[in-house]
Amino acid sequence: MKEECLICNALLEYLEKDELMECAVCHKKENSKTRCMNGHYVCNECHTNGMEHSVQSIIRSGCFSHSN
């Protein structure tokens, strides 16, 4: 199974060191080594609380605009 961004479906990249990132869904800031190739980050809480379906619905509806 390919690991893809929940926001834009780009492949994920794994950094050597933690960086401060802002969740694209809830805007919480935390350190992580994982983001997509386009710079999107989704925190563990949003990722595990079923946000995948919500985010995909938003994208399909056309209501999401990229800030990066």
Tab-separated table of C-alpha atoms in Angstrom:
chain	number	residue	atom	x	y	z
A	1	MET	CA	0.000	0.000	0.000
A	2	LYS	CA	1.385	3.379	-1.002
A	3	GLU	CA	1.535	6.011	1.681
A	4	GLU	CA	-0.119	9.136	0.317
A	5	CYS	CA	-1.071	12.572	1.590
A	6	LEU	CA	-4.658	12.826	2.814
A	7	ILE	CA	-4.836	16.346	1.377
A	8	CYS	CA	-3.404	16.019	-2.144
A	9	ASN	CA	-2.495	12.311	-2.600
A	10	ALA	CA	1.204	13.123	-3.122
A	11	LEU	CA	3.737	10.626	-1.828
A	12	LEU	CA	4.973	11.076	1.722
A	13	GLU	CA	8.559	12.012	2.507
A	14	TYR	CA	10.439	11.119	5.667
A	15	LEU	CA	12.899	13.673	7.003
A	16	GLU	CA	16.037	12.857	9.001
A	17	LYS	CA	15.171	15.316	11.800
A	18	ASP	CA	11.932	16.537	13.348
A	19	GLU	CA	10.597	19.860	12.059
A	20	LEU	CA	7.820	22.009	13.466
A	21	MET	CA	4.794	21.475	11.224
A	22	GLU	CA	1.221	22.724	11.207
A	23	CYS	CA	-1.618	20.273	10.643
A	24	ALA	CA	-3.483	21.080	7.427
A	25	VAL	CA	-6.761	20.043	9.106
A	26	CYS	CA	-6.791	21.363	12.698
A	27	HIS	CA	-3.768	23.735	12.506
A	28	LYS	CA	-2.129	22.238	15.619
A	29	LYS	CA	1.643	22.675	15.549
A	30	GLU	CA	3.928	19.818	16.508
A	31	ASN	CA	7.244	18.255	15.558
A	32	SER	CA	7.259	15.544	12.924
A	33	LYS	CA	9.527	13.866	10.394
A	34	THR	CA	6.722	13.094	7.942
A	35	ARG	CA	5.011	15.304	5.366
A	36	CYS	CA	3.977	14.987	1.756
A	37	MET	CA	6.133	16.073	-1.151
A	38	ASN	CA	3.964	19.236	-1.366
A	39	GLY	CA	4.548	20.087	2.301
A	40	HIS	CA	1.178	19.048	3.761
A	41	TYR	CA	1.143	17.582	7.254
A	42	VAL	CA	-1.777	15.895	9.047
A	43	CYS	CA	-1.293	15.319	12.788
A	44	ASN	CA	-1.739	11.873	14.311
A	45	GLU	CA	-4.932	12.903	16.093
A	46	CYS	CA	-6.673	14.021	12.892
A	47	HIS	CA	-5.311	11.071	10.965
A	48	THR	CA	-6.567	8.517	13.484
A	49	ASN	CA	-9.917	10.164	14.272
A	50	GLY	CA	-11.456	9.400	10.916
A	51	MET	CA	-10.486	12.678	9.315
A	52	GLU	CA	-9.399	10.874	6.168
A	53	HIS	CA	-13.011	10.588	5.018
A	54	SER	CA	-13.830	14.171	6.006
A	55	VAL	CA	-10.800	15.607	4.232
A	56	GLN	CA	-11.477	13.581	1.094
A	57	SER	CA	-15.101	14.793	1.103
A	58	ILE	CA	-13.928	18.392	1.355
A	59	ILE	CA	-11.503	17.895	-1.527
A	60	ARG	CA	-14.153	16.239	-3.710
A	61	SER	CA	-16.571	19.091	-3.034
A	62	GLY	CA	-14.002	21.610	-4.274
A	63	CYS	CA	-14.125	23.649	-1.051
A	64	PHE	CA	-10.430	23.168	-0.237
A	65	SER	CA	-7.831	25.567	-1.554
A	66	HIS	CA	-4.104	24.921	-1.214
A	67	SER	CA	-2.256	27.391	0.960
A	68	ASN	CA	1.184	26.115	-0.090
